[in-house]
Tab-separated table of C-alpha atoms in Angstrom:
chain	number	residue	atom	x	y	z
A	1	VAL	CA	-98.008	-7.868	88.587
A	2	GLN	CA	-96.308	-11.434	89.820
A	3	ASN	CA	-98.312	-13.432	86.988
A	4	ILE	CA	-97.841	-10.557	84.555
A	5	SER	CA	-93.504	-11.313	84.817
A	6	THR	CA	-94.513	-15.253	85.345
A	7	ALA	CA	-96.361	-15.439	81.542
A	8	ALA	CA	-93.713	-13.351	80.015
A	9	GLU	CA	-91.090	-16.197	81.692
A	10	ILE	CA	-92.851	-18.520	80.615
A	11	MET	CA	-92.948	-16.984	77.094
A	12	ALA	CA	-89.861	-15.961	76.870
A	13	THR	CA	-88.538	-19.457	77.473
A	14	ALA	CA	-89.986	-21.146	75.182
A	15	LEU	CA	-88.435	-18.550	72.311
A	16	ALA	CA	-85.716	-19.244	74.124
A	17	GLN	CA	-85.946	-22.696	73.033
A	18	GLY	CA	-86.609	-23.130	69.663
A	19	ASN	CA	-90.977	-22.891	70.292
A	20	LYS	CA	-93.522	-20.874	69.466
A	21	ILE	CA	-96.690	-19.035	70.666
A	22	LEU	CA	-99.913	-19.777	69.899
A	23	PHE	CA	-103.704	-16.932	70.194
A	24	ALA	CA	-106.470	-17.122	70.535
A	25	GLY	CA	-109.293	-15.227	71.462
A	26	ASN	CA	-113.646	-14.106	70.470
A	27	GLY	CA	-114.255	-10.754	69.348
A	28	GLY	CA	-112.107	-7.793	70.701
A	29	SER	CA	-110.363	-10.488	71.675
A	30	ALA	CA	-109.281	-12.173	68.401
A	31	THR	CA	-108.082	-8.888	67.597
A	32	GLN	CA	-105.727	-8.793	70.709
A	33	ALA	CA	-104.616	-12.091	69.549
A	34	ASP	CA	-103.340	-10.680	65.961
A	35	HIS	CA	-101.939	-8.051	67.453
A	36	PHE	CA	-99.967	-9.706	69.690
A	37	ALA	CA	-98.443	-12.313	67.711
A	38	GLU	CA	-97.478	-9.704	64.701
A	39	GLU	CA	-95.441	-7.344	67.474
A	40	LEU	CA	-93.638	-10.561	68.490
A	41	VAL	CA	-92.815	-11.800	65.144
A	42	ALA	CA	-92.486	-8.061	63.568
A	43	LYS	CA	-91.399	-6.103	66.250
A	44	TYR	CA	-92.931	-4.190	69.091
A	45	HIS	CA	-90.215	-1.753	70.467
A	46	LYS	CA	-86.798	-2.431	68.863
A	47	GLU	CA	-85.629	-4.068	66.261
A	48	ARG	CA	-84.771	-7.489	66.003
A	49	LYS	CA	-84.893	-11.556	65.215
A	50	ALA	CA	-88.796	-12.095	64.093
A	51	LEU	CA	-90.051	-14.640	66.990
A	52	PRO	CA	-92.325	-17.295	65.925
A	53	ALA	CA	-95.484	-16.504	66.930
A	54	ILE	CA	-99.514	-17.331	65.193
A	55	SER	CA	-102.224	-16.044	65.869
A	56	LEU	CA	-105.170	-19.295	65.675
A	57	THR	CA	-107.892	-16.234	64.353
A	58	HIS	CA	-107.403	-16.785	60.291
A	59	PRO	CA	-110.963	-16.516	59.363
A	60	GLY	CA	-110.416	-19.785	56.634
A	61	THR	CA	-109.756	-21.925	59.312
A	62	LEU	CA	-112.321	-20.539	62.174
A	63	THR	CA	-115.053	-21.080	59.562
A	64	CYS	CA	-114.088	-24.246	57.854
A	65	THR	CA	-113.595	-25.494	61.269
A	66	ALA	CA	-116.908	-24.419	63.271
A	67	ASN	CA	-118.562	-25.561	59.698
A	68	ASP	CA	-116.900	-28.861	60.048
A	69	TRP	CA	-116.518	-29.819	63.819
A	70	ASN	CA	-118.486	-27.383	66.022
A	71	PHE	CA	-117.363	-23.587	67.039
A	72	ASP	CA	-116.594	-25.235	70.823
A	73	TYR	CA	-113.167	-26.682	68.365
A	74	VAL	CA	-111.829	-23.756	65.803
A	75	PHE	CA	-108.404	-23.531	68.418
A	76	ALA	CA	-108.102	-26.582	69.365
A	77	ARG	CA	-108.156	-27.813	66.406
A	78	GLN	CA	-105.005	-25.527	65.298
A	79	VAL	CA	-103.384	-26.585	68.449
A	80	GLU	CA	-103.977	-30.075	67.401
A	81	ALA	CA	-102.347	-28.608	64.334
A	82	PHE	CA	-99.267	-26.684	64.729
A	83	GLY	CA	-98.916	-27.070	68.180
A	84	LYS	CA	-96.078	-29.630	70.218
A	85	SER	CA	-94.144	-30.092	73.248
A	86	GLY	CA	-92.928	-26.709	74.601
A	87	ASP	CA	-94.703	-24.533	72.926
A	88	VAL	CA	-97.409	-22.254	74.365
A	89	PHE	CA	-100.839	-21.645	74.254
A	90	TYR	CA	-101.677	-18.032	74.953
A	91	GLY	CA	-106.029	-17.728	75.128
A	92	TYR	CA	-108.130	-14.036	76.046
A	93	THR	CA	-111.089	-15.250	77.188
A	94	THR	CA	-113.293	-11.776	78.991
A	95	SER	CA	-115.488	-14.306	80.672
A	96	GLY	CA	-112.909	-17.648	81.390
A	97	ASN	CA	-116.045	-19.431	80.214
A	98	SER	CA	-115.404	-19.235	75.811
A	99	LYS	CA	-115.670	-22.442	75.453
A	100	ASN	CA	-113.417	-22.571	72.539
A	101	ILE	CA	-110.435	-21.176	74.801
A	102	LEU	CA	-111.358	-24.295	76.985
A	103	GLN	CA	-111.439	-26.232	74.470
A	104	ALA	CA	-107.654	-25.064	73.279
A	105	ILE	CA	-106.853	-25.340	76.683
A	106	ASP	CA	-107.409	-29.147	77.178
A	107	ALA	CA	-105.875	-29.970	73.618
A	108	ALA	CA	-102.319	-27.387	74.395
A	109	HIS	CA	-102.722	-29.825	78.181
A	110	GLN	CA	-102.444	-32.653	76.191
A	111	ARG	CA	-99.521	-31.895	74.376
A	112	HIS	CA	-97.608	-30.659	77.074
A	113	MET	CA	-97.689	-27.181	76.067
A	114	LYS	CA	-97.265	-24.474	78.704
A	115	THR	CA	-100.993	-22.498	78.761
A	116	ILE	CA	-101.378	-18.796	79.952
A	117	VAL	CA	-104.663	-17.308	80.040
A	118	LEU	CA	-105.867	-13.729	79.889
A	119	SER	CA	-109.322	-13.260	82.094
A	120	GLY	CA	-112.297	-10.884	83.619
A	121	LYS	CA	-114.560	-10.506	85.801
A	122	ASN	CA	-114.444	-13.532	88.529
A	123	GLY	CA	-112.343	-15.893	86.023
A	124	GLY	CA	-114.889	-18.272	85.064
A	125	LEU	CA	-114.874	-22.148	84.000
A	126	CYS	CA	-110.914	-21.336	84.045
A	127	LEU	CA	-110.764	-21.082	87.084
A	128	THR	CA	-112.864	-25.090	88.357
A	129	ALA	CA	-111.545	-28.319	89.492
A	130	ALA	CA	-112.126	-28.914	85.546
A	131	TRP	CA	-109.846	-26.479	83.958
A	132	LYS	CA	-107.306	-24.129	86.024
A	133	PRO	CA	-104.728	-27.497	86.792
A	134	LYS	CA	-104.286	-27.336	82.905
A	135	ILE	CA	-103.064	-23.192	82.836
A	136	ASN	CA	-99.620	-22.772	84.154
A	137	CYS	CA	-100.587	-19.092	84.534
A	138	PHE	CA	-103.937	-17.070	85.023
A	139	ILE	CA	-103.997	-13.256	85.191
A	140	ILE	CA	-107.782	-12.277	85.813
A	141	ILE	CA	-108.639	-8.842	85.586
A	142	PRO	CA	-111.069	-8.145	88.412
A	143	ASP	CA	-114.346	-5.979	86.441
A	144	THR	CA	-117.628	-6.857	84.890
A	145	SER	CA	-117.390	-4.717	81.839
A	146	THR	CA	-115.832	-5.873	78.906
A	147	ALA	CA	-113.873	-3.204	77.655
A	148	ARG	CA	-112.166	-2.382	81.128
A	149	ILE	CA	-111.266	-5.740	81.013
A	150	GLN	CA	-110.012	-5.704	76.797
A	151	GLU	CA	-108.395	-2.740	77.858
A	152	ILE	CA	-106.419	-3.760	80.295
A	153	HIS	CA	-105.196	-6.439	78.825
A	154	ASP	CA	-103.802	-4.399	75.626
A	155	LEU	CA	-101.681	-2.769	78.272
A	156	ILE	CA	-100.438	-6.394	79.694
A	157	LEU	CA	-100.222	-7.137	75.933
A	158	HIS	CA	-97.145	-4.052	75.402
A	159	ILE	CA	-95.770	-5.471	78.695
A	160	HIS	CA	-95.042	-9.229	77.846
A	161	CYS	CA	-93.988	-7.991	74.426
A	162	GLU	CA	-91.305	-4.992	76.320
A	163	MET	CA	-90.704	-8.379	78.899
A	164	ILE	CA	-89.920	-10.573	76.610
A	165	GLU	CA	-87.748	-8.371	74.603
A	166	GLN	CA	-85.868	-7.626	76.778
A	167	LYS	CA	-85.010	-10.723	78.583
A	168	LEU	CA	-84.547	-12.690	74.820
A	169	PHE	CA	-81.973	-8.974	73.535
A	170	PRO	CA	-80.662	-7.624	76.775
A	171	GLU	CA	-78.426	-5.819	74.311
A	172	LEU	CA	-81.441	-3.943	72.770
A	173	TYR	CA	-81.615	-2.293	75.923
A	174	PRO	CA	-78.569	-1.283	78.280
A	175	GLU	CA	-80.535	1.502	79.954
A	176	LYS	CA	-82.280	-1.982	82.357
A	177	LYS	CA	-79.139	-3.733	83.564
A	178	GLY	CA	-80.334	-6.677	86.118
A	179	GLY	CA	-84.109	-6.587	84.698
A	180	VAL	CA	-87.030	-5.217	83.336
A	181	HIS	CA	-87.957	-2.246	85.247
A	182	ASP	CA	-84.859	-1.100	87.506
């Protein structure tokens, strides 16, 4: 639970400082990346100003990069193009082993971006000495079922949206005086 709050705080702080969040994932996790970005740009629960969030799952960009470079770099190239110091990279990898998420973490780390990873199983390669220091906040769902992991990731996505809205727009949540879940 602590890491869920920490991740929301990292994102809310970045957004409050005029930075953006870049989301990425593969397969079902790609749709979660899209979903999270659209909730921040449009709205989650309350009408408020748009928040800068980009999903890096555009099919044209993915296939062009995979064709010209390698699929391992489809997200890293976009982090290189769009990411800057103070931004946040938020990666979904149910196994913790997605090479393109790992490369994006590295690209974000090189740009002094904050990194958040939602994973499953045992955290995979993300927990190794090569990658763990590059991740500011790591949330692992300790299950082996991809479906169960992604269901919990959806719940966390919505919790994050609400926590970010409450932090950035407290006037929209007068019933939550003093905190997110009083």
